[in-house]
mmCIF file with all atom_site columns, C-alpha atoms in Angstrom:
data_model
loop_
_atom_site.group_PDB
_atom_site.id
_atom_site.type_symbol
_atom_site.label_atom_id
_atom_site.label_alt_id
_atom_site.label_comp_id
_atom_site.label_asym_id
_atom_site.label_entity_id
_atom_site.label_seq_id
_atom_site.pdbx_PDB_ins_code
_atom_site.Cartn_x
_atom_site.Cartn_y
_atom_site.Cartn_z
_atom_site.occupancy
_atom_site.B_iso_or_equiv
_atom_site.pdbx_formal_charge
_atom_site.auth_seq_id
_atom_site.auth_comp_id
_atom_site.auth_asym_id
_atom_site.auth_atom_id
_atom_site.pdbx_PDB_model_num
ATOM 1   C CA . MET A 1 1   ? 28.824  11.211  -0.714  1.00 49.00 ? 1   MET A CA 1
ATOM 2   C CA . GLN A 1 2   ? 30.678  13.857  -1.685  1.00 45.00 ? 2   GLN A CA 1
ATOM 3   C CA . GLU A 1 3   ? 29.131  15.847  -4.249  1.00 52.00 ? 3   GLU A CA 1
ATOM 4   C CA . ASN A 1 4   ? 31.235  17.588  -7.238  1.00 53.00 ? 4   ASN A CA 1
ATOM 5   C CA . PHE A 1 5   ? 29.042  20.674  -7.913  1.00 55.00 ? 5   PHE A CA 1
ATOM 6   C CA . THR A 1 6   ? 31.994  22.801  -9.566  1.00 55.00 ? 6   THR A CA 1
ATOM 7   C CA . LYS A 1 7   ? 31.072  21.924  -12.887 1.00 71.00 ? 7   LYS A CA 1
ATOM 8   C CA . GLN A 1 8   ? 28.049  23.662  -14.828 1.00 80.00 ? 8   GLN A CA 1
ATOM 9   C CA . PHE A 1 9   ? 24.583  21.462  -14.805 1.00 87.00 ? 9   PHE A CA 1
ATOM 10  C CA . LEU A 1 10  ? 24.022  21.137  -18.695 1.00 88.00 ? 10  LEU A CA 1
ATOM 11  C CA . PRO A 1 11  ? 21.232  20.023  -20.255 1.00 92.00 ? 11  PRO A CA 1
ATOM 12  C CA . LEU A 1 12  ? 21.184  16.483  -21.811 1.00 93.00 ? 12  LEU A CA 1
ATOM 13  C CA . VAL A 1 13  ? 19.222  14.896  -24.188 1.00 94.00 ? 13  VAL A CA 1
ATOM 14  C CA . SER A 1 14  ? 18.714  11.504  -25.276 1.00 91.00 ? 14  SER A CA 1
ATOM 15  C CA . LYS A 1 15  ? 20.205  9.643   -27.995 1.00 89.00 ? 15  LYS A CA 1
ATOM 16  C CA . PRO A 1 16  ? 18.124  7.120   -29.871 1.00 84.00 ? 16  PRO A CA 1
ATOM 17  C CA . SER A 1 17  ? 19.630  4.177   -31.566 1.00 81.00 ? 17  SER A CA 1
ATOM 18  C CA . ARG A 1 18  ? 17.403  3.696   -34.681 1.00 81.00 ? 18  ARG A CA 1
ATOM 19  C CA . ILE A 1 19  ? 18.993  0.535   -35.588 1.00 84.00 ? 19  ILE A CA 1
ATOM 20  C CA . MET A 1 20  ? 17.954  -1.326  -32.095 1.00 78.00 ? 20  MET A CA 1
ATOM 21  C CA . THR A 1 21  ? 14.486  0.946   -32.508 1.00 76.00 ? 21  THR A CA 1
ATOM 22  C CA . TRP A 1 22  ? 13.908  -1.050  -35.616 1.00 80.00 ? 22  TRP A CA 1
ATOM 23  C CA . LEU A 1 23  ? 14.947  -4.694  -34.673 1.00 81.00 ? 23  LEU A CA 1
ATOM 24  C CA . ILE A 1 24  ? 13.215  -4.716  -31.269 1.00 77.00 ? 24  ILE A CA 1
ATOM 25  C CA . ASN A 1 25  ? 9.879   -3.442  -33.099 1.00 75.00 ? 25  ASN A CA 1
ATOM 26  C CA . ILE A 1 26  ? 10.414  -5.675  -35.788 1.00 81.00 ? 26  ILE A CA 1
ATOM 27  C CA . SER A 1 27  ? 10.494  -8.300  -33.779 1.00 79.00 ? 27  SER A CA 1
ATOM 28  C CA . GLY A 1 28  ? 7.800   -7.521  -31.257 1.00 75.00 ? 28  GLY A CA 1
ATOM 29  C CA . GLY A 1 29  ? 5.647   -7.181  -34.499 1.00 76.00 ? 29  GLY A CA 1
ATOM 30  C CA . ALA A 1 30  ? 6.583   -10.762 -35.512 1.00 83.00 ? 30  ALA A CA 1
ATOM 31  C CA . LEU A 1 31  ? 6.089   -11.840 -32.366 1.00 82.00 ? 31  LEU A CA 1
ATOM 32  C CA . LEU A 1 32  ? 2.646   -10.469 -32.141 1.00 79.00 ? 32  LEU A CA 1
ATOM 33  C CA . LEU A 1 33  ? 2.069   -11.555 -35.532 1.00 83.00 ? 33  LEU A CA 1
ATOM 34  C CA . ALA A 1 34  ? 3.077   -14.950 -34.676 1.00 84.00 ? 34  ALA A CA 1
ATOM 35  C CA . MET A 1 35  ? 0.699   -15.471 -31.995 1.00 81.00 ? 35  MET A CA 1
ATOM 36  C CA . PHE A 1 36  ? -2.425  -13.908 -33.910 1.00 82.00 ? 36  PHE A CA 1
ATOM 37  C CA . ILE A 1 37  ? -1.972  -17.132 -36.742 1.00 83.00 ? 37  ILE A CA 1
ATOM 38  C CA . VAL A 1 38  ? -1.521  -19.315 -33.683 1.00 82.00 ? 38  VAL A CA 1
ATOM 39  C CA . LEU A 1 39  ? -4.822  -18.240 -32.355 1.00 79.00 ? 39  LEU A CA 1
ATOM 40  C CA . ALA A 1 40  ? -6.982  -17.998 -35.352 1.00 79.00 ? 40  ALA A CA 1
ATOM 41  C CA . VAL A 1 41  ? -5.795  -21.601 -36.737 1.00 78.00 ? 41  VAL A CA 1
ATOM 42  C CA . LEU A 1 42  ? -6.214  -23.441 -33.245 1.00 76.00 ? 42  LEU A CA 1
ATOM 43  C CA . PRO A 1 43  ? -9.454  -24.835 -33.516 1.00 74.00 ? 43  PRO A CA 1
ATOM 44  C CA . PHE A 1 44  ? -8.412  -26.682 -36.508 1.00 74.00 ? 44  PHE A CA 1
ATOM 45  C CA . LEU A 1 45  ? -5.052  -27.981 -34.288 1.00 72.00 ? 45  LEU A CA 1
ATOM 46  C CA . ILE A 1 46  ? -7.458  -29.358 -31.629 1.00 72.00 ? 46  ILE A CA 1
ATOM 47  C CA . SER A 1 47  ? -9.752  -31.152 -33.880 1.00 68.00 ? 47  SER A CA 1
ATOM 48  C CA . ASP A 1 48  ? -10.716 -32.119 -37.086 1.00 69.00 ? 48  ASP A CA 1
ATOM 49  C CA . SER A 1 49  ? -14.292 -32.784 -36.563 1.00 73.00 ? 49  SER A CA 1
ATOM 50  C CA . VAL A 1 50  ? -16.876 -30.731 -38.428 1.00 73.00 ? 50  VAL A CA 1
ATOM 51  C CA . LYS A 1 51  ? -19.091 -30.522 -35.944 1.00 73.00 ? 51  LYS A CA 1
ATOM 52  C CA . ILE A 1 52  ? -16.683 -29.592 -32.799 1.00 74.00 ? 52  ILE A CA 1
ATOM 53  C CA . LEU A 1 53  ? -14.783 -27.321 -35.048 1.00 75.00 ? 53  LEU A CA 1
ATOM 54  C CA . VAL A 1 54  ? -18.333 -25.692 -35.844 1.00 77.00 ? 54  VAL A CA 1
ATOM 55  C CA . LEU A 1 55  ? -19.139 -25.284 -32.086 1.00 77.00 ? 55  LEU A CA 1
ATOM 56  C CA . ILE A 1 56  ? -15.961 -24.150 -31.206 1.00 76.00 ? 56  ILE A CA 1
ATOM 57  C CA . ALA A 1 57  ? -15.806 -21.476 -33.868 1.00 75.00 ? 57  ALA A CA 1
ATOM 58  C CA . ILE A 1 58  ? -19.162 -20.620 -32.651 1.00 80.00 ? 58  ILE A CA 1
ATOM 59  C CA . LEU A 1 59  ? -17.973 -20.069 -28.938 1.00 80.00 ? 59  LEU A CA 1
ATOM 60  C CA . TYR A 1 60  ? -14.190 -19.519 -29.817 1.00 79.00 ? 60  TYR A CA 1
ATOM 61  C CA . TYR A 1 61  ? -13.816 -16.887 -32.550 1.00 81.00 ? 61  TYR A CA 1
ATOM 62  C CA . PRO A 1 62  ? -16.327 -14.243 -30.973 1.00 84.00 ? 62  PRO A CA 1
ATOM 63  C CA . VAL A 1 63  ? -14.190 -14.086 -27.880 1.00 83.00 ? 63  VAL A CA 1
ATOM 64  C CA . TRP A 1 64  ? -11.070 -14.405 -30.315 1.00 82.00 ? 64  TRP A CA 1
ATOM 65  C CA . ALA A 1 65  ? -12.633 -11.200 -32.561 1.00 84.00 ? 65  ALA A CA 1
ATOM 66  C CA . VAL A 1 66  ? -12.785 -9.312  -29.317 1.00 86.00 ? 66  VAL A CA 1
ATOM 67  C CA . ALA A 1 67  ? -9.897  -9.933  -27.677 1.00 84.00 ? 67  ALA A CA 1
ATOM 68  C CA . MET A 1 68  ? -7.831  -9.064  -30.666 1.00 83.00 ? 68  MET A CA 1
ATOM 69  C CA . TYR A 1 69  ? -9.697  -5.590  -31.082 1.00 83.00 ? 69  TYR A CA 1
ATOM 70  C CA . ARG A 1 70  ? -9.021  -5.006  -27.322 1.00 85.00 ? 70  ARG A CA 1
ATOM 71  C CA . ILE A 1 71  ? -5.120  -5.834  -27.794 1.00 81.00 ? 71  ILE A CA 1
ATOM 72  C CA . PHE A 1 72  ? -4.895  -3.487  -31.037 1.00 80.00 ? 72  PHE A CA 1
ATOM 73  C CA . ARG A 1 73  ? -6.699  -0.750  -29.228 1.00 82.00 ? 73  ARG A CA 1
ATOM 74  C CA . TYR A 1 74  ? -4.094  -0.947  -26.500 1.00 77.00 ? 74  TYR A CA 1
ATOM 75  C CA . MET A 1 75  ? -1.104  -1.227  -28.969 1.00 75.00 ? 75  MET A CA 1
ATOM 76  C CA . ARG A 1 76  ? -2.551  1.863   -31.168 1.00 75.00 ? 76  ARG A CA 1
ATOM 77  C CA . LYS A 1 77  ? -3.193  3.930   -27.616 1.00 74.00 ? 77  LYS A CA 1
ATOM 78  C CA . ASN A 1 78  ? 0.364   2.956   -26.420 1.00 71.00 ? 78  ASN A CA 1
ATOM 79  C CA . MET A 1 79  ? 2.086   3.862   -29.541 1.00 73.00 ? 79  MET A CA 1
ATOM 80  C CA . ALA A 1 80  ? 0.642   7.355   -29.955 1.00 70.00 ? 80  ALA A CA 1
ATOM 81  C CA . VAL A 1 81  ? 2.354   7.740   -26.481 1.00 73.00 ? 81  VAL A CA 1
ATOM 82  C CA . ALA A 1 82  ? 5.696   6.417   -26.946 1.00 79.00 ? 82  ALA A CA 1
ATOM 83  C CA . ILE A 1 83  ? 8.182   8.347   -25.554 1.00 83.00 ? 83  ILE A CA 1
ATOM 84  C CA . ARG A 1 84  ? 10.465  10.052  -27.980 1.00 84.00 ? 84  ARG A CA 1
ATOM 85  C CA . LYS A 1 85  ? 12.620  12.080  -26.429 1.00 88.00 ? 85  LYS A CA 1
ATOM 86  C CA . ILE A 1 86  ? 13.840  12.454  -22.901 1.00 92.00 ? 86  ILE A CA 1
ATOM 87  C CA . ILE A 1 87  ? 15.467  16.183  -21.601 1.00 94.00 ? 87  ILE A CA 1
ATOM 88  C CA . VAL A 1 88  ? 17.293  16.407  -18.316 1.00 95.00 ? 88  VAL A CA 1
ATOM 89  C CA . ASP A 1 89  ? 18.308  20.066  -16.745 1.00 94.00 ? 89  ASP A CA 1
ATOM 90  C CA . ASP A 1 90  ? 17.809  22.185  -13.988 1.00 93.00 ? 90  ASP A CA 1
ATOM 91  C CA . LYS A 1 91  ? 14.021  22.062  -13.574 1.00 94.00 ? 91  LYS A CA 1
ATOM 92  C CA . GLY A 1 92  ? 14.008  18.379  -13.606 1.00 94.00 ? 92  GLY A CA 1
ATOM 93  C CA . ILE A 1 93  ? 13.179  15.023  -16.556 1.00 95.00 ? 93  ILE A CA 1
ATOM 94  C CA . HIS A 1 94  ? 11.317  15.596  -19.466 1.00 94.00 ? 94  HIS A CA 1
ATOM 95  C CA . PHE A 1 95  ? 9.283   13.244  -21.500 1.00 91.00 ? 95  PHE A CA 1
ATOM 96  C CA . TYR A 1 96  ? 8.449   13.713  -24.836 1.00 89.00 ? 96  TYR A CA 1
ATOM 97  C CA . LYS A 1 97  ? 5.831   11.690  -26.646 1.00 85.00 ? 97  LYS A CA 1
ATOM 98  C CA . LYS A 1 98  ? 4.642   10.885  -29.987 1.00 81.00 ? 98  LYS A CA 1
ATOM 99  C CA . ASP A 1 99  ? 1.677   12.609  -29.692 1.00 81.00 ? 99  ASP A CA 1
ATOM 100 C CA . GLY A 1 100 ? 3.103   15.858  -29.028 1.00 84.00 ? 100 GLY A CA 1
ATOM 101 C CA . SER A 1 101 ? 2.650   15.945  -25.101 1.00 87.00 ? 101 SER A CA 1
ATOM 102 C CA . ILE A 1 102 ? 5.415   16.362  -22.300 1.00 89.00 ? 102 ILE A CA 1
ATOM 103 C CA . ASP A 1 103 ? 5.356   15.138  -19.202 1.00 89.00 ? 103 ASP A CA 1
ATOM 104 C CA . ASP A 1 104 ? 7.616   16.510  -16.414 1.00 93.00 ? 104 ASP A CA 1
ATOM 105 C CA . VAL A 1 105 ? 9.037   15.235  -13.404 1.00 93.00 ? 105 VAL A CA 1
ATOM 106 C CA . LEU A 1 106 ? 10.214  18.430  -11.584 1.00 95.00 ? 106 LEU A CA 1
ATOM 107 C CA . TYR A 1 107 ? 12.506  18.728  -8.944  1.00 95.00 ? 107 TYR A CA 1
ATOM 108 C CA . SER A 1 108 ? 10.316  21.298  -6.727  1.00 93.00 ? 108 SER A CA 1
ATOM 109 C CA . GLN A 1 109 ? 7.868   18.250  -6.799  1.00 93.00 ? 109 GLN A CA 1
ATOM 110 C CA . LEU A 1 110 ? 9.554   15.533  -5.399  1.00 93.00 ? 110 LEU A CA 1
ATOM 111 C CA . GLY A 1 111 ? 9.185   14.480  -1.916  1.00 89.00 ? 111 GLY A CA 1
ATOM 112 C CA . PRO A 1 112 ? 8.610   11.753  1.196   1.00 86.00 ? 112 PRO A CA 1
ATOM 113 C CA . SER A 1 113 ? 6.566   8.455   -0.703  1.00 80.00 ? 113 SER A CA 1
ATOM 114 C CA . TYR A 1 114 ? 4.437   6.589   1.920   1.00 75.00 ? 114 TYR A CA 1
ATOM 115 C CA . LEU A 1 115 ? 6.319   3.589   0.794   1.00 76.00 ? 115 LEU A CA 1
ATOM 116 C CA . SER A 1 116 ? 9.447   4.752   2.213   1.00 73.00 ? 116 SER A CA 1
ATOM 117 C CA . ASP A 1 117 ? 10.113  6.047   5.241   1.00 76.00 ? 117 ASP A CA 1
ATOM 118 C CA . ASP A 1 118 ? 13.911  6.217   4.993   1.00 83.00 ? 118 ASP A CA 1
ATOM 119 C CA . TYR A 1 119 ? 14.566  7.489   1.784   1.00 89.00 ? 119 TYR A CA 1
ATOM 120 C CA . GLU A 1 120 ? 12.915  10.103  -1.017  1.00 91.00 ? 120 GLU A CA 1
ATOM 121 C CA . VAL A 1 121 ? 14.452  8.937   -3.875  1.00 92.00 ? 121 VAL A CA 1
ATOM 122 C CA . TYR A 1 122 ? 15.142  5.182   -4.133  1.00 93.00 ? 122 TYR A CA 1
ATOM 123 C CA . ILE A 1 123 ? 14.660  2.353   -6.050  1.00 91.00 ? 123 ILE A CA 1
ATOM 124 C CA . SER A 1 124 ? 12.040  -0.461  -6.735  1.00 88.00 ? 124 SER A CA 1
ATOM 125 C CA . LYS A 1 125 ? 11.796  -3.724  -8.703  1.00 83.00 ? 125 LYS A CA 1
ATOM 126 C CA . GLU A 1 126 ? 9.177   -4.191  -11.667 1.00 77.00 ? 126 GLU A CA 1
ATOM 127 C CA . ARG A 1 127 ? 9.316   -7.369  -13.417 1.00 73.00 ? 127 ARG A CA 1
ATOM 128 C CA . LYS A 1 128 ? 12.841  -8.110  -11.927 1.00 75.00 ? 128 LYS A CA 1
ATOM 129 C CA . THR A 1 129 ? 14.188  -4.987  -13.358 1.00 80.00 ? 129 THR A CA 1
ATOM 130 C CA . TRP A 1 130 ? 15.143  -2.287  -10.514 1.00 86.00 ? 130 TRP A CA 1
ATOM 131 C CA . ILE A 1 131 ? 14.213  1.175   -11.256 1.00 90.00 ? 131 ILE A CA 1
ATOM 132 C CA . LEU A 1 132 ? 14.713  4.586   -9.892  1.00 92.00 ? 132 LEU A CA 1
ATOM 133 C CA . THR A 1 133 ? 11.770  5.703   -7.514  1.00 92.00 ? 133 THR A CA 1
ATOM 134 C CA . VAL A 1 134 ? 11.252  8.924   -6.103  1.00 92.00 ? 134 VAL A CA 1
ATOM 135 C CA . GLY A 1 135 ? 8.323   10.397  -4.199  1.00 90.00 ? 135 GLY A CA 1
ATOM 136 C CA . ILE A 1 136 ? 5.535   12.959  -5.216  1.00 90.00 ? 136 ILE A CA 1
ATOM 137 C CA . ASP A 1 137 ? 2.746   13.992  -3.505  1.00 85.00 ? 137 ASP A CA 1
ATOM 138 C CA . HIS A 1 138 ? 3.216   11.003  -1.051  1.00 83.00 ? 138 HIS A CA 1
ATOM 139 C CA . ASN A 1 139 ? 3.255   8.567   -3.810  1.00 87.00 ? 139 ASN A CA 1
ATOM 140 C CA . GLU A 1 140 ? 5.991   6.597   -5.515  1.00 89.00 ? 140 GLU A CA 1
ATOM 141 C CA . THR A 1 141 ? 6.569   7.398   -8.772  1.00 89.00 ? 141 THR A CA 1
ATOM 142 C CA . GLN A 1 142 ? 8.858   5.209   -11.012 1.00 90.00 ? 142 GLN A CA 1
ATOM 143 C CA . ILE A 1 143 ? 11.129  6.818   -13.355 1.00 91.00 ? 143 ILE A CA 1
ATOM 144 C CA . MET A 1 144 ? 11.993  4.958   -16.730 1.00 86.00 ? 144 MET A CA 1
ATOM 145 C CA . PHE A 1 145 ? 15.351  5.960   -18.722 1.00 86.00 ? 145 PHE A CA 1
ATOM 146 C CA . ASP A 1 146 ? 15.487  3.675   -21.895 1.00 76.00 ? 146 ASP A CA 1
ATOM 147 C CA . GLY A 1 147 ? 12.503  4.968   -23.829 1.00 68.00 ? 147 GLY A CA 1
ATOM 148 C CA . THR A 1 148 ? 10.630  1.615   -23.481 1.00 63.00 ? 148 THR A CA 1
ATOM 149 C CA . HIS A 1 149 ? 7.049   1.796   -24.007 1.00 58.00 ? 149 HIS A CA 1
ATOM 150 C CA . LEU A 1 150 ? 4.748   -1.000  -24.481 1.00 54.00 ? 150 LEU A CA 1
ATOM 151 C CA . GLY A 1 151 ? 3.510   -1.231  -27.811 1.00 53.00 ? 151 GLY A CA 1
ATOM 152 C CA . SER A 1 152 ? 6.388   1.129   -29.345 1.00 58.00 ? 152 SER A CA 1
ATOM 153 C CA . MET A 1 153 ? 10.182  1.700   -28.525 1.00 67.00 ? 153 MET A CA 1
ATOM 154 C CA . TYR A 1 154 ? 12.480  4.001   -29.368 1.00 76.00 ? 154 TYR A CA 1
ATOM 155 C CA . TYR A 1 155 ? 15.282  2.861   -28.121 1.00 81.00 ? 155 TYR A CA 1
ATOM 156 C CA . ILE A 1 156 ? 17.660  5.474   -25.906 1.00 86.00 ? 156 ILE A CA 1
ATOM 157 C CA . LYS A 1 157 ? 21.579  4.336   -25.674 1.00 86.00 ? 157 LYS A CA 1
ATOM 158 C CA . ASN A 1 158 ? 22.488  6.975   -23.220 1.00 89.00 ? 158 ASN A CA 1
ATOM 159 C CA . SER A 1 159 ? 19.774  6.385   -20.192 1.00 88.00 ? 159 SER A CA 1
ATOM 160 C CA . ARG A 1 160 ? 22.619  5.356   -18.004 1.00 89.00 ? 160 ARG A CA 1
ATOM 161 C CA . ALA A 1 161 ? 23.926  8.906   -18.617 1.00 90.00 ? 161 ALA A CA 1
ATOM 162 C CA . LEU A 1 162 ? 20.400  10.612  -18.303 1.00 93.00 ? 162 LEU A CA 1
ATOM 163 C CA . ARG A 1 163 ? 19.921  8.617   -15.223 1.00 93.00 ? 163 ARG A CA 1
ATOM 164 C CA . ALA A 1 164 ? 22.927  9.725   -13.631 1.00 92.00 ? 164 ALA A CA 1
ATOM 165 C CA . ARG A 1 165 ? 22.301  13.621  -14.698 1.00 93.00 ? 165 ARG A CA 1
ATOM 166 C CA . PHE A 1 166 ? 18.806  13.180  -13.044 1.00 95.00 ? 166 PHE A CA 1
ATOM 167 C CA . ILE A 1 167 ? 20.188  12.064  -9.694  1.00 94.00 ? 167 ILE A CA 1
ATOM 168 C CA . GLU A 1 168 ? 22.750  15.003  -10.073 1.00 93.00 ? 168 GLU A CA 1
ATOM 169 C CA . GLY A 1 169 ? 20.077  17.606  -10.162 1.00 94.00 ? 169 GLY A CA 1
ATOM 170 C CA . ILE A 1 170 ? 18.349  15.995  -6.921  1.00 95.00 ? 170 ILE A CA 1
ATOM 171 C CA . ALA A 1 171 ? 21.705  16.229  -5.181  1.00 92.00 ? 171 ALA A CA 1
ATOM 172 C CA . ARG A 1 172 ? 22.204  19.811  -6.506  1.00 93.00 ? 172 ARG A CA 1
ATOM 173 C CA . PHE A 1 173 ? 18.739  21.180  -6.451  1.00 93.00 ? 173 PHE A CA 1
ATOM 174 C CA . ARG A 1 174 ? 17.171  19.373  -3.836  1.00 93.00 ? 174 ARG A CA 1
ATOM 175 C CA . PRO A 1 175 ? 19.670  18.554  -0.841  1.00 92.00 ? 175 PRO A CA 1
ATOM 176 C CA . ASP A 1 176 ? 17.223  18.385  1.441   1.00 92.00 ? 176 ASP A CA 1
ATOM 177 C CA . LEU A 1 177 ? 16.038  14.936  -0.186  1.00 92.00 ? 177 LEU A CA 1
ATOM 178 C CA . ARG A 1 178 ? 17.959  11.711  1.325   1.00 92.00 ? 178 ARG A CA 1
ATOM 179 C CA . ILE A 1 179 ? 19.271  9.532   -1.884  1.00 93.00 ? 179 ILE A CA 1
ATOM 180 C CA . ASP A 1 180 ? 19.428  5.554   -1.187  1.00 92.00 ? 180 ASP A CA 1
ATOM 181 C CA . PRO A 1 181 ? 23.306  4.617   -1.389  1.00 92.00 ? 181 PRO A CA 1
ATOM 182 C CA . VAL A 1 182 ? 22.082  1.636   -3.453  1.00 91.00 ? 182 VAL A CA 1
ATOM 183 C CA . VAL A 1 183 ? 20.886  3.726   -5.897  1.00 92.00 ? 183 VAL A CA 1
ATOM 184 C CA . PHE A 1 184 ? 24.742  4.599   -6.670  1.00 91.00 ? 184 PHE A CA 1
ATOM 185 C CA . GLU A 1 185 ? 25.457  0.716   -6.349  1.00 86.00 ? 185 GLU A CA 1
ATOM 186 C CA . GLU A 1 186 ? 22.650  -0.995  -8.459  1.00 87.00 ? 186 GLU A CA 1
ATOM 187 C CA . PHE A 1 187 ? 22.723  1.910   -11.292 1.00 89.00 ? 187 PHE A CA 1
ATOM 188 C CA . SER A 1 188 ? 26.888  2.285   -11.524 1.00 86.00 ? 188 SER A CA 1
ATOM 189 C CA . ILE A 1 189 ? 26.576  5.725   -10.567 1.00 89.00 ? 189 ILE A CA 1
ATOM 190 C CA . HIS A 1 190 ? 30.021  7.145   -8.803  1.00 85.00 ? 190 HIS A CA 1
ATOM 191 C CA . PRO A 1 191 ? 28.509  8.872   -5.887  1.00 84.00 ? 191 PRO A CA 1
ATOM 192 C CA . GLU A 1 192 ? 31.211  11.815  -6.322  1.00 82.00 ? 192 GLU A CA 1
ATOM 193 C CA . LYS A 1 193 ? 31.199  12.736  -10.128 1.00 82.00 ? 193 LYS A CA 1
ATOM 194 C CA . PHE A 1 194 ? 27.566  11.569  -10.455 1.00 84.00 ? 194 PHE A CA 1
ATOM 195 C CA . THR A 1 195 ? 28.649  9.448   -13.959 1.00 79.00 ? 195 THR A CA 1
ATOM 196 C CA . PHE A 1 196 ? 28.537  6.189   -15.164 1.00 73.00 ? 196 PHE A CA 1
ATOM 197 C CA . ASP A 1 197 ? 30.900  4.103   -13.467 1.00 67.00 ? 197 ASP A CA 1
ATOM 198 C CA . ARG A 1 198 ? 31.962  1.471   -15.959 1.00 64.00 ? 198 ARG A CA 1
ATOM 199 C CA . ASN A 1 199 ? 34.248  -0.604  -13.249 1.00 67.00 ? 199 ASN A CA 1
ATOM 200 C CA . ARG A 1 200 ? 31.317  -1.134  -10.828 1.00 63.00 ? 200 ARG A CA 1
ATOM 201 C CA . TYR A 1 201 ? 29.466  -2.079  -13.880 1.00 60.00 ? 201 TYR A CA 1
ATOM 202 C CA . LEU A 1 202 ? 31.460  -4.482  -15.092 1.00 63.00 ? 202 LEU A CA 1
ATOM 203 C CA . LYS A 1 203 ? 31.954  -5.778  -11.630 1.00 66.00 ? 203 LYS A CA 1
ATOM 204 C CA . HIS A 1 204 ? 28.258  -6.663  -11.416 1.00 57.00 ? 204 HIS A CA 1
ATOM 205 C CA . ILE A 1 205 ? 28.631  -7.778  -14.912 1.00 62.00 ? 205 ILE A CA 1
ATOM 206 C CA . GLY A 1 206 ? 31.144  -10.673 -13.487 1.00 66.00 ? 206 GLY A CA 1
ATOM 207 C CA . GLU A 1 207 ? 29.626  -11.286 -10.415 1.00 61.00 ? 207 GLU A CA 1
ATOM 208 C CA . ALA A 1 208 ? 26.265  -12.040 -12.171 1.00 60.00 ? 208 ALA A CA 1
ATOM 209 C CA . ALA A 1 209 ? 28.507  -14.300 -14.867 1.00 67.00 ? 209 ALA A CA 1
ATOM 210 C CA . VAL A 1 210 ? 30.221  -16.185 -11.877 1.00 69.00 ? 210 VAL A CA 1
ATOM 211 C CA . ILE A 1 211 ? 26.420  -17.110 -10.062 1.00 72.00 ? 211 ILE A CA 1
ATOM 212 C CA . LEU A 1 212 ? 24.666  -17.895 -13.722 1.00 68.00 ? 212 LEU A CA 1
ATOM 213 C CA . GLY A 1 213 ? 27.967  -20.357 -14.044 1.00 72.00 ? 213 GLY A CA 1
ATOM 214 C CA . ILE A 1 214 ? 28.297  -22.210 -11.062 1.00 76.00 ? 214 ILE A CA 1
ATOM 215 C CA . ILE A 1 215 ? 24.094  -22.697 -11.303 1.00 74.00 ? 215 ILE A CA 1
ATOM 216 C CA . LEU A 1 216 ? 25.121  -24.522 -14.729 1.00 68.00 ? 216 LEU A CA 1
ATOM 217 C CA . LEU A 1 217 ? 27.833  -26.183 -13.386 1.00 73.00 ? 217 LEU A CA 1
ATOM 218 C CA . ILE A 1 218 ? 25.418  -27.350 -10.313 1.00 74.00 ? 218 ILE A CA 1
ATOM 219 C CA . SER A 1 219 ? 22.841  -28.250 -13.170 1.00 67.00 ? 219 SER A CA 1
ATOM 220 C CA . PHE A 1 220 ? 24.884  -30.395 -14.859 1.00 64.00 ? 220 PHE A CA 1
ATOM 221 C CA . GLY A 1 221 ? 26.381  -32.113 -12.126 1.00 65.00 ? 221 GLY A CA 1
ATOM 222 C CA . LEU A 1 222 ? 22.752  -32.980 -11.208 1.00 63.00 ? 222 LEU A CA 1
ATOM 223 C CA . MET A 1 223 ? 21.941  -34.160 -14.682 1.00 64.00 ? 223 MET A CA 1
ATOM 224 C CA . PHE A 1 224 ? 24.981  -36.035 -14.971 1.00 57.00 ? 224 PHE A CA 1
ATOM 225 C CA . LEU A 1 225 ? 24.241  -37.743 -11.683 1.00 59.00 ? 225 LEU A CA 1
ATOM 226 C CA . VAL A 1 226 ? 20.689  -38.406 -12.558 1.00 55.00 ? 226 VAL A CA 1
ATOM 227 C CA . VAL A 1 227 ? 21.836  -40.056 -16.033 1.00 57.00 ? 227 VAL A CA 1
ATOM 228 C CA . LYS A 1 228 ? 24.465  -41.993 -14.341 1.00 59.00 ? 228 LYS A CA 1
ATOM 229 C CA . LYS A 1 229 ? 21.882  -43.880 -12.039 1.00 55.00 ? 229 LYS A CA 1
#
């Protein structure tokens, strides 16, 4: 890897997509409303006996009410700290939240993690998604760049560019830190220019499409053999 540090390191600000933000929040709200309604009428779907309904109501609805209250409080708490803006500059990455607070991950804070002996900057998997991970005070810290937060979302459309700029900042201002080469491969980042590598990204998409096509082809073939028998 040969770092290209001839250009000036300018701050990069996140660019929110209002349309995607509204679509995702509306669909998420509709899903929660549907779940609320289904759970509310669930006893009536189980039985039409008045005695059983009364018994279920006595046992079920207090638990339902407590659960809904906890979910509401949890969502409200997360909405208050939802990320509205991200800035990557020569100090690190800064997350501006809805409640006015700011979370920072500074280059000066980065160091080894007790979960990785080989690299200080690497990737880890969370819910089948690869996430950029760094070490801070020997603890593993995952960094999200898309602005998502459970309960509220401000969808950021230049998340890949933000991630690439942050990695460039690490390489530029903390050359003592070791970056796992898989980071560049998985996130489609050019290892010399520190920009989003569209060709590599399209290659990943093509490979995933081929694998999915093979899986579907095998599945349909097995279904055909079972039906034929």
